[in-house]
Every structure is written in structure tokens, then in C-alpha cells.
PDB file of C-alpha atoms in Angstrom:
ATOM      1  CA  UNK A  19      52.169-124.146  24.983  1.00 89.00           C
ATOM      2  CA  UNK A  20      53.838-120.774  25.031  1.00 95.00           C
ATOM      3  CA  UNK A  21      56.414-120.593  22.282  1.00 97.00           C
ATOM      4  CA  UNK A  22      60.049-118.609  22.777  1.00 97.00           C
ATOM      5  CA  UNK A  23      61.663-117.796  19.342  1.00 98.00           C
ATOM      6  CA  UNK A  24      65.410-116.731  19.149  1.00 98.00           C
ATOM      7  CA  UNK A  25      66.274-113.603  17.042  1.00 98.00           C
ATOM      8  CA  UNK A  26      70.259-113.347  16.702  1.00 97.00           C
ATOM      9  CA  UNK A  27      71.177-112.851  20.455  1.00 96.00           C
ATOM     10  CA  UNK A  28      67.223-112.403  21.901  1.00 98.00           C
ATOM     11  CA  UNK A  29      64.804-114.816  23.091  1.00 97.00           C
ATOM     12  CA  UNK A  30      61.518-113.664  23.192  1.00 98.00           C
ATOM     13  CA  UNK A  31      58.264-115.265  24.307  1.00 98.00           C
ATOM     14  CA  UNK A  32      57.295-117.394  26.973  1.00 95.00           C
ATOM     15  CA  UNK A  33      55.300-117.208  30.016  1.00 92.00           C
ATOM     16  CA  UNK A  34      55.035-113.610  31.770  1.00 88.00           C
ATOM     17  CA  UNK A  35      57.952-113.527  34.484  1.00 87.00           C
ATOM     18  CA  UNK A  36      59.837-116.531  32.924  1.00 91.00           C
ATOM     19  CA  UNK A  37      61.267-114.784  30.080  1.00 93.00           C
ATOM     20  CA  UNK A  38      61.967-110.692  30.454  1.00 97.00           C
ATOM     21  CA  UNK A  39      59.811-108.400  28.168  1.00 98.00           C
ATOM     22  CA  UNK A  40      61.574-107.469  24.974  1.00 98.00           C
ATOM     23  CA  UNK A  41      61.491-103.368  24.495  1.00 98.00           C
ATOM     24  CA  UNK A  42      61.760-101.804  21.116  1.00 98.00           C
ATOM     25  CA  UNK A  43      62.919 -98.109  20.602  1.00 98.00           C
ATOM     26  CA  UNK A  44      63.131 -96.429  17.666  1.00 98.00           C
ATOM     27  CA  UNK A  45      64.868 -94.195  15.473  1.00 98.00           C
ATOM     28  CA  UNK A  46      65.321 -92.233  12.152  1.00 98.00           C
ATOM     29  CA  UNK A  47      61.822 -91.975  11.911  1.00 97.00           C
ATOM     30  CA  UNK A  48      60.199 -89.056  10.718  1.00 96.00           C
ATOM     31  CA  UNK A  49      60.479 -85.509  12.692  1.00 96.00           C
ATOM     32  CA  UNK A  50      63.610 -87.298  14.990  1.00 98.00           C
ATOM     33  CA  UNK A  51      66.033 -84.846  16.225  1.00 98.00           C
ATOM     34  CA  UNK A  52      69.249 -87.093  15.326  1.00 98.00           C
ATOM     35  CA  UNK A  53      68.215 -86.784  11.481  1.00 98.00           C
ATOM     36  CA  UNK A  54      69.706 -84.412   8.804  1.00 98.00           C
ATOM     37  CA  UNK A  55      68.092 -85.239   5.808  1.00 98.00           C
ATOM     38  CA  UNK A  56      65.926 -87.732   6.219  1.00 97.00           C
ATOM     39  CA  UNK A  57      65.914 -88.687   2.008  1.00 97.00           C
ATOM     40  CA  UNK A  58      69.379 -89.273   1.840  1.00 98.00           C
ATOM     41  CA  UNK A  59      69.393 -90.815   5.046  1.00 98.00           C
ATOM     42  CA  UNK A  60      71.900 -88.508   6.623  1.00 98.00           C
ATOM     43  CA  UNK A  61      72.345 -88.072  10.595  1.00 98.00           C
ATOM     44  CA  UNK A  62      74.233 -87.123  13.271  1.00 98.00           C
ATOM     45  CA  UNK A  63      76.291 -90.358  14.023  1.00 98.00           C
ATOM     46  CA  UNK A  64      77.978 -89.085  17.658  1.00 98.00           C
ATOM     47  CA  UNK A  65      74.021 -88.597  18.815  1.00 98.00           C
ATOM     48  CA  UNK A  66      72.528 -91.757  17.278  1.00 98.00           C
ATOM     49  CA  UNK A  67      75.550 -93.933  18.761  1.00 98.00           C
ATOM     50  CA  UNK A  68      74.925 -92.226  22.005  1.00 98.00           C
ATOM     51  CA  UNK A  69      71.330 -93.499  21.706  1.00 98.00           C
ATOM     52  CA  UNK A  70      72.491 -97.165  20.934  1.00 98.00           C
ATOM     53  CA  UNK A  71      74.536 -97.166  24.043  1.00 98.00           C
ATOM     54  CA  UNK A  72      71.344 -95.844  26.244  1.00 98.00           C
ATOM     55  CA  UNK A  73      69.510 -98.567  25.448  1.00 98.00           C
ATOM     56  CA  UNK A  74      71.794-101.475  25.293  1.00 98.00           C
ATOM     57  CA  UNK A  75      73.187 -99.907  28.987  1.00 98.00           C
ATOM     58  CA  UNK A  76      69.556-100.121  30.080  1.00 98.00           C
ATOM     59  CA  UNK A  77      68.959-103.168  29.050  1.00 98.00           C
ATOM     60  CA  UNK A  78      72.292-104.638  30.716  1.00 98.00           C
ATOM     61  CA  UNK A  79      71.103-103.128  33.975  1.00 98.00           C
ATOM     62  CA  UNK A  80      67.449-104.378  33.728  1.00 98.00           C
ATOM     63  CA  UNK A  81      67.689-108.148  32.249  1.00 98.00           C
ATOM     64  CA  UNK A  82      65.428-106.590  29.474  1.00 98.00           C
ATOM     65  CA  UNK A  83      66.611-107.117  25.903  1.00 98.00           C
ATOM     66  CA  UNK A  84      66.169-104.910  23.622  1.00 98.00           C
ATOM     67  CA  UNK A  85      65.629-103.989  19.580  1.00 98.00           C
ATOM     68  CA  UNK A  86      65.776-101.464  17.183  1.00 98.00           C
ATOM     69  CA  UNK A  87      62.856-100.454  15.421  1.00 98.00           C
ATOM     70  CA  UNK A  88      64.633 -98.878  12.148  1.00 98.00           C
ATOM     71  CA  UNK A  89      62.309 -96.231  10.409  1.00 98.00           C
ATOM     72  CA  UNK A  90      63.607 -95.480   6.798  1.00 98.00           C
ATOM     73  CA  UNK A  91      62.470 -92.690   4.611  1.00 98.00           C
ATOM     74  CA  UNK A  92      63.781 -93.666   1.033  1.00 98.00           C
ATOM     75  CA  UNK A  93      65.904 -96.929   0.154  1.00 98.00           C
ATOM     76  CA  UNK A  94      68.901 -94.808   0.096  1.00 98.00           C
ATOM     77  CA  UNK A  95      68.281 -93.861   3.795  1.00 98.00           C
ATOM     78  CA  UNK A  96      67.153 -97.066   4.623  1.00 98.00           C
ATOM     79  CA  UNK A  97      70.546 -98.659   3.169  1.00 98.00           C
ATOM     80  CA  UNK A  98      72.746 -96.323   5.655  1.00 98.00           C
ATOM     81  CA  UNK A  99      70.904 -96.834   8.542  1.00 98.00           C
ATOM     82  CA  UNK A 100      70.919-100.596   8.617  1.00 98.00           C
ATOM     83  CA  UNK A 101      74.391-100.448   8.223  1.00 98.00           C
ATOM     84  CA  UNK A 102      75.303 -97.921  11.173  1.00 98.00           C
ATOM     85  CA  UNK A 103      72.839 -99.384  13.493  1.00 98.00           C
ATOM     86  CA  UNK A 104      74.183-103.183  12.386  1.00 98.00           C
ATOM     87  CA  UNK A 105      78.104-102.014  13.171  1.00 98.00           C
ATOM     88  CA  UNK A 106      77.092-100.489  16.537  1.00 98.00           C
ATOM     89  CA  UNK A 107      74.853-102.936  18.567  1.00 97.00           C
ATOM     90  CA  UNK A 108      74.077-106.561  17.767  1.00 97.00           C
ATOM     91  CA  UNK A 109      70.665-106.340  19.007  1.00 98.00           C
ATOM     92  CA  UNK A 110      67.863-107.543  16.409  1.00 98.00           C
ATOM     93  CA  UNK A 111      66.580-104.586  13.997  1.00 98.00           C
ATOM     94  CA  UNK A 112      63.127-104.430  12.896  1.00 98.00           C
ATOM     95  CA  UNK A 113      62.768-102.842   9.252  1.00 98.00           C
ATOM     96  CA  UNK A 114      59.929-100.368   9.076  1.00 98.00           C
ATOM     97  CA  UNK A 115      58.752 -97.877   6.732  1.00 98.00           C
ATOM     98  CA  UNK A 116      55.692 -96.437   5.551  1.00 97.00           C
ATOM     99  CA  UNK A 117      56.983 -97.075   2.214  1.00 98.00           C
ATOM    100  CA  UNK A 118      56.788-100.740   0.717  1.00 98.00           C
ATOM    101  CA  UNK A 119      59.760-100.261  -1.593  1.00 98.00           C
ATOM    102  CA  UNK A 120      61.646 -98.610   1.527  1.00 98.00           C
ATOM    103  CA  UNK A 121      60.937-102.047   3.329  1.00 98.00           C
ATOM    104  CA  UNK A 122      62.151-104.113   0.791  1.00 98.00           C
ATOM    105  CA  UNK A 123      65.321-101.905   0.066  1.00 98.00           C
ATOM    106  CA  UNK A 124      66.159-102.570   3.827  1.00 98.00           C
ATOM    107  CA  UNK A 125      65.558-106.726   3.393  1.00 98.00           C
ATOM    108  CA  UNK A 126      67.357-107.110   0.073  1.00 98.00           C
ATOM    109  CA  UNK A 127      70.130-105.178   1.798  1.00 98.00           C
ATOM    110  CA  UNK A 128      69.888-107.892   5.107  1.00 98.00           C
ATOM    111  CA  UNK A 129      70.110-110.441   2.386  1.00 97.00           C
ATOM    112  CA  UNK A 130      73.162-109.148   1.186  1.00 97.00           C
ATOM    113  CA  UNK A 131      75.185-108.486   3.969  1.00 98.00           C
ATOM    114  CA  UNK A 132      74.494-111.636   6.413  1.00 97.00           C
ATOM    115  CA  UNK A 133      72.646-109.442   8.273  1.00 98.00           C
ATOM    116  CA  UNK A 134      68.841-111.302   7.720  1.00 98.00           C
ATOM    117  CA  UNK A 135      69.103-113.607  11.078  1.00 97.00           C
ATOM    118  CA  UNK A 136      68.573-110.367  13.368  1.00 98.00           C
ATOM    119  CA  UNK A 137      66.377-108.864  10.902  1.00 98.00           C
ATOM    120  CA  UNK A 138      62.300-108.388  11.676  1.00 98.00           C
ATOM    121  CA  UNK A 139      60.079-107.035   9.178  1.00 98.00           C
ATOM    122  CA  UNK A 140      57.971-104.587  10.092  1.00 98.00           C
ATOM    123  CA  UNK A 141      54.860-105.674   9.282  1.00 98.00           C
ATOM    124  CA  UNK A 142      52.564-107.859   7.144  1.00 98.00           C
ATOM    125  CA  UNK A 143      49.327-106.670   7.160  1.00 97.00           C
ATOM    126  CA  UNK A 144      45.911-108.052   5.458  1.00 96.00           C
ATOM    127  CA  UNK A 145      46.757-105.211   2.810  1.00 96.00           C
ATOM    128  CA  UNK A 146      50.229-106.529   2.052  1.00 97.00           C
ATOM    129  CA  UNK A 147      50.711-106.865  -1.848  1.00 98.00           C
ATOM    130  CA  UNK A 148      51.504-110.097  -3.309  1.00 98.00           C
ATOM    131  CA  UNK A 149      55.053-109.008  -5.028  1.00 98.00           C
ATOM    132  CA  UNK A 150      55.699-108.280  -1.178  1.00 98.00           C
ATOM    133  CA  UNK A 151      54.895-111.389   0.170  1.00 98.00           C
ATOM    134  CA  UNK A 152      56.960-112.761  -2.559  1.00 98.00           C
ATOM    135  CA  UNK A 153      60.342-111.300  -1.969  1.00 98.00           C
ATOM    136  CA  UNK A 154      60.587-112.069   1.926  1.00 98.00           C
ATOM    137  CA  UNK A 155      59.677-115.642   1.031  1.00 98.00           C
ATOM    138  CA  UNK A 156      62.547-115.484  -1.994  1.00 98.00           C
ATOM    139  CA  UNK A 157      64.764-113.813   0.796  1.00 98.00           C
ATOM    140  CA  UNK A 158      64.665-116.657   3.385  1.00 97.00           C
ATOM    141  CA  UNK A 159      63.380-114.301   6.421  1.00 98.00           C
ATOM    142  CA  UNK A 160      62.097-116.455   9.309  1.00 98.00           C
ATOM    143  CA  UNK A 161      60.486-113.206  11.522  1.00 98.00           C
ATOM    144  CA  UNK A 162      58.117-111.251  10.706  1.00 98.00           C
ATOM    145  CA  UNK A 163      55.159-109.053  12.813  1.00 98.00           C
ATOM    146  CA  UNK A 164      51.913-109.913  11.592  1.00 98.00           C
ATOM    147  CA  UNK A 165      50.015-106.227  12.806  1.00 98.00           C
ATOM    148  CA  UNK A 166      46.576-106.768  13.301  1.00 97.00           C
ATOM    149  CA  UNK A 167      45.354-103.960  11.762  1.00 95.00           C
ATOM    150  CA  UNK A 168      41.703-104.372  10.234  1.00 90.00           C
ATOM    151  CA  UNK A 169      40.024-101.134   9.261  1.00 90.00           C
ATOM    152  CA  UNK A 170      36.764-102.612   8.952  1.00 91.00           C
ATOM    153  CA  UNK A 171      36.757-103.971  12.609  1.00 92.00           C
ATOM    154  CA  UNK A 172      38.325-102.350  15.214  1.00 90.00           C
ATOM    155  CA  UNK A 173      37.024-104.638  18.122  1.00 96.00           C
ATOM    156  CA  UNK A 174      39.034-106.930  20.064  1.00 97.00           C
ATOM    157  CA  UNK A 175      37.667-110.215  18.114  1.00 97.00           C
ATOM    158  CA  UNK A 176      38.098-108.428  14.387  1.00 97.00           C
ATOM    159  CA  UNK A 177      41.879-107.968  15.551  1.00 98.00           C
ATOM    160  CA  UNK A 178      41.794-111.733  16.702  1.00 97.00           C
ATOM    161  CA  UNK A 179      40.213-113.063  13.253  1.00 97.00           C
ATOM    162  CA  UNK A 180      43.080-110.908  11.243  1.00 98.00           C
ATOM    163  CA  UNK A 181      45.678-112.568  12.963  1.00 98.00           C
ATOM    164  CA  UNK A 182      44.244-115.676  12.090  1.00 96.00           C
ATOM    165  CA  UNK A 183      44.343-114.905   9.036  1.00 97.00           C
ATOM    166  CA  UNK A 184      47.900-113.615   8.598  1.00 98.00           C
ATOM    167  CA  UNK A 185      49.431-116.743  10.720  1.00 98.00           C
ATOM    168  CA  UNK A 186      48.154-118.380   7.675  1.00 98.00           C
ATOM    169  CA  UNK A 187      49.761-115.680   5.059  1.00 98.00           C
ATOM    170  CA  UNK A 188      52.954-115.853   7.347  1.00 98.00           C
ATOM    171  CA  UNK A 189      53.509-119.673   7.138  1.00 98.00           C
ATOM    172  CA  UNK A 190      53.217-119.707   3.389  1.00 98.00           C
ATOM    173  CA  UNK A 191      55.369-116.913   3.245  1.00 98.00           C
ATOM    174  CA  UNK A 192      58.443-118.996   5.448  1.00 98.00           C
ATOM    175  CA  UNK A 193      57.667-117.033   8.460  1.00 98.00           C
ATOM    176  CA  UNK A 194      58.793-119.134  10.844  1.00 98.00           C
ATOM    177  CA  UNK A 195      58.785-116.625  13.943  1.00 98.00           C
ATOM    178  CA  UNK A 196      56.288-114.830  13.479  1.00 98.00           C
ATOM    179  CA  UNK A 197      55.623-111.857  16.274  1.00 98.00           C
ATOM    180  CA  UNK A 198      51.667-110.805  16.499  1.00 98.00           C
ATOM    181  CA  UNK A 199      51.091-107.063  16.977  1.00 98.00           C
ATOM    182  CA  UNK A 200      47.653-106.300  18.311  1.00 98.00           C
ATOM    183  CA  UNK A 201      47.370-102.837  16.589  1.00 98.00           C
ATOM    184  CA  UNK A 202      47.363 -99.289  19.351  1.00 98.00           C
ATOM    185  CA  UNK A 203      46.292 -96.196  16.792  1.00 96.00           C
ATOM    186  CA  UNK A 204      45.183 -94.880  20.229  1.00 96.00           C
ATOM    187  CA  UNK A 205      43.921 -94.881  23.600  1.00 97.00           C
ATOM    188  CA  UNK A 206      40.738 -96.191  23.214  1.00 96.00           C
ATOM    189  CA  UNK A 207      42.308 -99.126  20.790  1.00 97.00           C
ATOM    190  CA  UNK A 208      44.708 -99.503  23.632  1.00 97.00           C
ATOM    191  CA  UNK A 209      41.629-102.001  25.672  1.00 97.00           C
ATOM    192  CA  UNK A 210      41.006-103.620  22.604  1.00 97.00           C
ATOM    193  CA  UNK A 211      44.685-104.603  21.630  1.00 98.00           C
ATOM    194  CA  UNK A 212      45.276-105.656  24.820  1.00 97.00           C
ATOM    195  CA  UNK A 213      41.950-107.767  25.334  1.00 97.00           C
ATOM    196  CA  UNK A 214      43.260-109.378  21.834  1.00 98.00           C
ATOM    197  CA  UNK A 215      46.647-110.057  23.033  1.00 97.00           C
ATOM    198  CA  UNK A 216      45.620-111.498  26.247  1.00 97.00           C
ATOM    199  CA  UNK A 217      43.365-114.221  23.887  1.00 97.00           C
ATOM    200  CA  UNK A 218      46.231-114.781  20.933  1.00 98.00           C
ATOM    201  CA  UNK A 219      48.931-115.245  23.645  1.00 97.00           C
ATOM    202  CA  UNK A 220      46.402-118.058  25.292  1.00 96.00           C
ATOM    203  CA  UNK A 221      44.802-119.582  21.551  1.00 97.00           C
ATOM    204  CA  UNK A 222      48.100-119.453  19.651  1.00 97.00           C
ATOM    205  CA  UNK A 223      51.248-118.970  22.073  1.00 97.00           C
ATOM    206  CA  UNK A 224      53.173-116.952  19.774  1.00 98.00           C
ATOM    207  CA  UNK A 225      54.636-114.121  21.274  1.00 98.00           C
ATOM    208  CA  UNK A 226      52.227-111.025  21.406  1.00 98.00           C
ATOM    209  CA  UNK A 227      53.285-107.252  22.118  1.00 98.00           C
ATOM    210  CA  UNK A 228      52.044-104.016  20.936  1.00 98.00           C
ATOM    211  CA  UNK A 229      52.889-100.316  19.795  1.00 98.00           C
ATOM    212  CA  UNK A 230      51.889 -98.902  22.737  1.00 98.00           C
ATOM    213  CA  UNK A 231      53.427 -95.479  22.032  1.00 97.00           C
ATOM    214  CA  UNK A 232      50.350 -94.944  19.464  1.00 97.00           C
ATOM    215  CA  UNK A 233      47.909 -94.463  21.975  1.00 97.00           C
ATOM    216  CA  UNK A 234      50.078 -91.110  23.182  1.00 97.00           C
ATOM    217  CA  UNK A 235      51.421 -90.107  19.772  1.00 94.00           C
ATOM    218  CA  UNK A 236      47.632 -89.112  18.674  1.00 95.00           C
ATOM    219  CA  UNK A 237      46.298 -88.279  22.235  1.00 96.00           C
ATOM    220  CA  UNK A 238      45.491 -84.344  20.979  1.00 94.00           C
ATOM    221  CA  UNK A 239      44.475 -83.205  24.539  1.00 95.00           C
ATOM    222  CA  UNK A 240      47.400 -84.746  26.742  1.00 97.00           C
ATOM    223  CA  UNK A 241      49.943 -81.761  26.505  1.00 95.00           C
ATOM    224  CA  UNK A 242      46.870 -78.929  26.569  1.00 94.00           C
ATOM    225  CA  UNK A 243      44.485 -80.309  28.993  1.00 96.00           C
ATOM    226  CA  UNK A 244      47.393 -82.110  31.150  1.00 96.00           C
ATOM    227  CA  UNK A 245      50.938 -80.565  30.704  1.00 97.00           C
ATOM    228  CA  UNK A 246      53.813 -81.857  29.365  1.00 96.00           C
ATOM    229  CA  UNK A 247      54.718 -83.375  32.046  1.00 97.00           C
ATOM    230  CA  UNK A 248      51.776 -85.692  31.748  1.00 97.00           C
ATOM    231  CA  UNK A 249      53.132 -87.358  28.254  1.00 97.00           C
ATOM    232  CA  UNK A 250      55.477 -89.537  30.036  1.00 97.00           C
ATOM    233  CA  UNK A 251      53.813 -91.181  33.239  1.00 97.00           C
ATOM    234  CA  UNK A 252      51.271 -91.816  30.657  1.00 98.00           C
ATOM    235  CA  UNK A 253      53.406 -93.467  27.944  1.00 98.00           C
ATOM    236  CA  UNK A 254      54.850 -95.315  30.092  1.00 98.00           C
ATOM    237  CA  UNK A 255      51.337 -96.342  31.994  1.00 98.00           C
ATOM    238  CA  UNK A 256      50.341 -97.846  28.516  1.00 98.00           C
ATOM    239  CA  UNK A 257      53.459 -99.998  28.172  1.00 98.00           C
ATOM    240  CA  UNK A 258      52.815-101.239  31.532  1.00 98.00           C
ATOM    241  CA  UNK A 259      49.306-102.178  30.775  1.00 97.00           C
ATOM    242  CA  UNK A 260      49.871-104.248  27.618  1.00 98.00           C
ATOM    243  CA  UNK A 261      53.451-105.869  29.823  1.00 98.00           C
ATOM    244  CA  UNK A 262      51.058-106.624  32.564  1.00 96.00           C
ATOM    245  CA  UNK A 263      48.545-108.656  30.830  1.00 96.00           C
ATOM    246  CA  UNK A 264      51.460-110.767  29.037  1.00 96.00           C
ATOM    247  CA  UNK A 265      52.869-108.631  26.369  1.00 98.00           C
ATOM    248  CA  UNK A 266      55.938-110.316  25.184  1.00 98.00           C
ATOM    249  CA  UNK A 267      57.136-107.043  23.530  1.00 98.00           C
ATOM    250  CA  UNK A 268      56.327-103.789  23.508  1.00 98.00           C
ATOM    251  CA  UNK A 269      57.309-100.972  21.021  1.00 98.00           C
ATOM    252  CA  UNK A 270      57.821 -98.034  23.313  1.00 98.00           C
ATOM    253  CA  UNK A 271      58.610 -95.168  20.951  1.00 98.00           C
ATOM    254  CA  UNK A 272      61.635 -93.015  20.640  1.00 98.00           C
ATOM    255  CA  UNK A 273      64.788 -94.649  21.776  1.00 98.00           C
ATOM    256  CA  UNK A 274      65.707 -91.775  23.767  1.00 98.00           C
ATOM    257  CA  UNK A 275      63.117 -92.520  26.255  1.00 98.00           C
ATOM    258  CA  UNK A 276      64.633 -96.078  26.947  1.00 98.00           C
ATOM    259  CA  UNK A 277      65.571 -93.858  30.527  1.00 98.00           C
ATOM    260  CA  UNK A 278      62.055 -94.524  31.734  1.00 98.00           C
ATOM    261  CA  UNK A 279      60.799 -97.672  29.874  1.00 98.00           C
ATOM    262  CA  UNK A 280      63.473-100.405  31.099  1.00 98.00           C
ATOM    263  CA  UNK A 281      62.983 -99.899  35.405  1.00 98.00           C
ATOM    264  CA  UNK A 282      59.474 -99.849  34.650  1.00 98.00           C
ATOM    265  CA  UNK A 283      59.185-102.646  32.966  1.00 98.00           C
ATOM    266  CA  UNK A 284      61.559-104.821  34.829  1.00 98.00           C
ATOM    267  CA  UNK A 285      59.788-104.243  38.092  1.00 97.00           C
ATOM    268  CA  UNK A 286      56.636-105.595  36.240  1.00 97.00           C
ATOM    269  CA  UNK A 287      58.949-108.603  35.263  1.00 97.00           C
ATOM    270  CA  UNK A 288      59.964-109.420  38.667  1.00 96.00           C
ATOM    271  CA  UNK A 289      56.903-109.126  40.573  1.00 95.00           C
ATOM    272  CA  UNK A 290      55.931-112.025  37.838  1.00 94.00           C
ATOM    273  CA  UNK A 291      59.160-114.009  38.336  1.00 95.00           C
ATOM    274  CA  UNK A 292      58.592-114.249  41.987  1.00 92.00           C
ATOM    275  CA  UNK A 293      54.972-115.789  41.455  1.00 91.00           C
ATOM    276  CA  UNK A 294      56.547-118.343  39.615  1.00 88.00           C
ATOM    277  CA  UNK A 295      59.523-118.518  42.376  1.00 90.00           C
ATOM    278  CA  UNK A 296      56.322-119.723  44.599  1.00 92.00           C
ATOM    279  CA  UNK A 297      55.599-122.889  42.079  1.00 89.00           C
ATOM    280  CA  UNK A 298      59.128-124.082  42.442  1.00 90.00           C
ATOM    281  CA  UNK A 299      60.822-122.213  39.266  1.00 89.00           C
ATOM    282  CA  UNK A 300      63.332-120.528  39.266  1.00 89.00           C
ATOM    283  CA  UNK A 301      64.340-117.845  36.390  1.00 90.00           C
ATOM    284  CA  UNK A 302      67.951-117.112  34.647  1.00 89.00           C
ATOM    285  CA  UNK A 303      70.098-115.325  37.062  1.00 92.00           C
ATOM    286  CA  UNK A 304      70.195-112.477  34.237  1.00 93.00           C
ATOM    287  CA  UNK A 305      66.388-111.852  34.429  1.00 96.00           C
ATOM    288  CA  UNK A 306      65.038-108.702  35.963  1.00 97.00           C
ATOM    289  CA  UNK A 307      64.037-110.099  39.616  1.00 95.00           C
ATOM    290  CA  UNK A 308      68.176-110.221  40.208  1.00 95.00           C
ATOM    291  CA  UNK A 309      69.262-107.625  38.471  1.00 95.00           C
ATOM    292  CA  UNK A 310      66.903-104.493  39.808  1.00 94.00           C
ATOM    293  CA  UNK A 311      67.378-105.282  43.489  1.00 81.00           C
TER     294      UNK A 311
END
């Protein structure tokens, strides 16, 4: 049975065309144009509201919800940000940092502020530390993404055996939602996370998605062999490819490119929800097949 979890105002999960992808931008993360001083956390405010607004206007006009994948530097950064983004959209906001103590910083802040029901952590890994895993159990989180990332195995099946393994971590934990990440570092891992996602999404039905920016972030050759107007079609091509083997979410990079990630997605959406039209359902009158036309 495919599960559906609700994160503040999103749903997501389900069966592909019944329930509209989830898309993920994100911001203040490292080298982004909005950013002043990335240690203190300062930024231009005008420009990263104007980004909020592009994605939650895309998202009204596809049927595709949306969340924030919040990249914090330092705990001081990581503070400020949660708070602007939090007062400007109430989409869901997925904490995420390199840095453990940067992750916590943003959770203990959640905590604080009411804020932990739209909150995702971003991620638990096999690596995760103990002292980790004990303060998002002591916090009462319920969502989590468990990334399969296994540097001993890169195959499709080692990705499906760490997931295993951290649905197990996750439960003891209080993850109650937890979202499964098959792990893009790049385009060759791109077949393998999505074979693995295709076979979680049928074993386990938790919702499944992928960072499917990764395999164009450390693609050397695109811009010199291709152009720059290759990078793109080509991002955008790997969303698509995880979204149409049943990705539930997909992690599409910088916000700013929510422009070309929303209409692409959607149409994948629909062409789904009208294969289920032909077995007698019939999807929300919100989802992409009625709003795209």
C-alpha cells in the first residue's frame, strides 16, 4: 500500500498521477547569489522573498506543492534563515547543512518556535552520530529523509539494503514520516537511484524522491563539451526521469530555476492522472491534469 504523509499544508506520497510530485528548491546554500555573508547568515531579503513568491506562484499554477530546502552555513545563519523563510511562505522547510551542529541549531530552533510540524531534516544517513539521533528523538520530529548514501556500495541493491537499514534507525528515532532519498552524486548514480526508488516505492510504500540536481552539479564536461545552454534541458531531463518512474519528490536545485521545473513536471503528472482517469478515478480538481490545460 502506497503511504501519503502530511507535512504542515503538503501531502506527499501516493500512487504516480494520484497525488502531484512535491518539488524542492533551495536556497542560502553555498556560492548563492542572494547571500551576503554566508557565516552570519546575512542576505538580500527583497531577492530571497522574490524567490519565495516564484515558487509558491509556480506551484499555484501547476497543482505541484512545493518546499524549501534551507542550506545553513553556521547556527547563527541557520537561526535567521528559518525565521525569514518561516514568516514568508508556509510551505514545509527541510533543514540541511553540511554541518551536524548547523542541523541541530536549525531543529532546536523549530522546537522553539512551533515551527517543528513543517520541519524535515535533512538527512539521516548510516554515518549519523548517536548524540544526533538523540536530539531529533528528544525534539519530537516526525519527518525525516533517510539518504541512501552507502560509500561502500554504490549499486542499486546496496542503496536498497541502507534504506533498510535506516527505516529501522528512523522508527527508533520517532520518525514517523520518514521520506527515502535514493542518493544522485551524479549521472551515472542517476540509473542506480532511480532503479532503487522504483523497488523501495514498490517493497516499502514510503514516499521516494531524489536529488536529482547532483547528477548536473558535478557533470565537468556539460558547459565545455555542450554549452551552457545544455545545463538546463538536462537538469531538468533528470528530474523527469526519477518523476517518471514514481518519484514522489524531487530536489531540483536552486529555487530560482522553479521557472522550468513546475510545467515540466506537471505535464508528467497529468499524463499519469489521466491513466488512472481510464480505471474510473478521478484526481482533486487542484491536481496538475486541471490546472495546466
Amino acid at each position: 500500500m502506497q503511504k501519503i504523509f502530511q507535512i504542515g499544508k503538503v501531502k506527499v506520497g501516493g500512487v504516480p498521477g494520484e497525488r502531484p510530485v512535491v518539488l524542492v528548491g533551495s536556497m542560502f546554500y553555498h556560492g548563492h547569489k542572494i547571500m551576503q555573508d554566508e557565516m552570519t547568515g546575512e542576505f538580500d531579503k527583497k531577492a530571497a522573498e522574490e524567490l519565495l513568491n516564484l515558487q509558491d506562484e509556480f506551484s499555484d499554477r501547476t497543482g505541484n506543492p512545493c518546499m524549501i530546502d534551507l542550506v545553513g552555513a553556521s547556527p547563527e545563519a541557520m537561526r535567521k534563515e528559518l525565521e525569514f523563510v518561516a514568516s514568508m511562505t508556509d510551505a514545509p522547510i527541510l533543514i540541511d547543512s553540511p554541518a551536524m551542529n548547523v542541523r541541530l541549531a536549525g531543529l532546536r530552533y523549530a522546537k522553539e518556535t512551533g515551527l517543528i510540524d513543517r520541519i524535515v531534516y535533512n538527512s539521516i544517513i548510516p554515518e549519523t552520530k548517536p548524540e544526533e539521533l538523540q536530539e531529533i528523538k528528544e525534539s519530537k520530529l516526525e519527518c525525516a529523509i533517510l539518504l541512501a548514501y552507502n560509500p561502500t556500495d554504490f549499486t542499486s541493491q546496496g542503496r536498497v539494503r541502507t534504506i533498510k537499514t535506516l527505516i529501522s534507525t528512523a522508527n527508533n528515532v520517532g520518525i514517523k514520516k520518514p521520506l527515502i532519498d535514493t542518493c544522485v552524486l551524479d549521472v551515472p548514480t542517476l540509473g542506480v537511484a532511480s532503479k532503487a526508488l522504483f523497488q523501495i516505492k514498490n517493497e516499502t510504500g514510503l514516499p521516494v524522491g531524489a536529488g536529482t540536481h547532483n547528477a548536473i552539479g558535478t557533470w565537468r564536461g556539460l558547459k565545455k563539451k555542450m554549452g551552457k545552454q545544455a545545463v538546463t534541458p538536462c537538469s531538468v531531463s533528470a528530474a523527469i526521469m526519477a518523476v517518471a518512474i514514481g518519484a514522489d519528490f524531487v530536489l531540483y536545485g536552486p529555487i530560482e530555476d522553479a521557472q522550468y521545473f513546475f510545467p515540466a513536471v506537471a505535464l508528467v503528472d497529468a499524463a499519469y492522472a489521466q491513466l488512472l482517469m481510464e480505471k474510473g478515478k478521478r484526481p482533486d480538481t487542484k491536481h496538475p491534469l486541471f490546472k495546466i490545460a
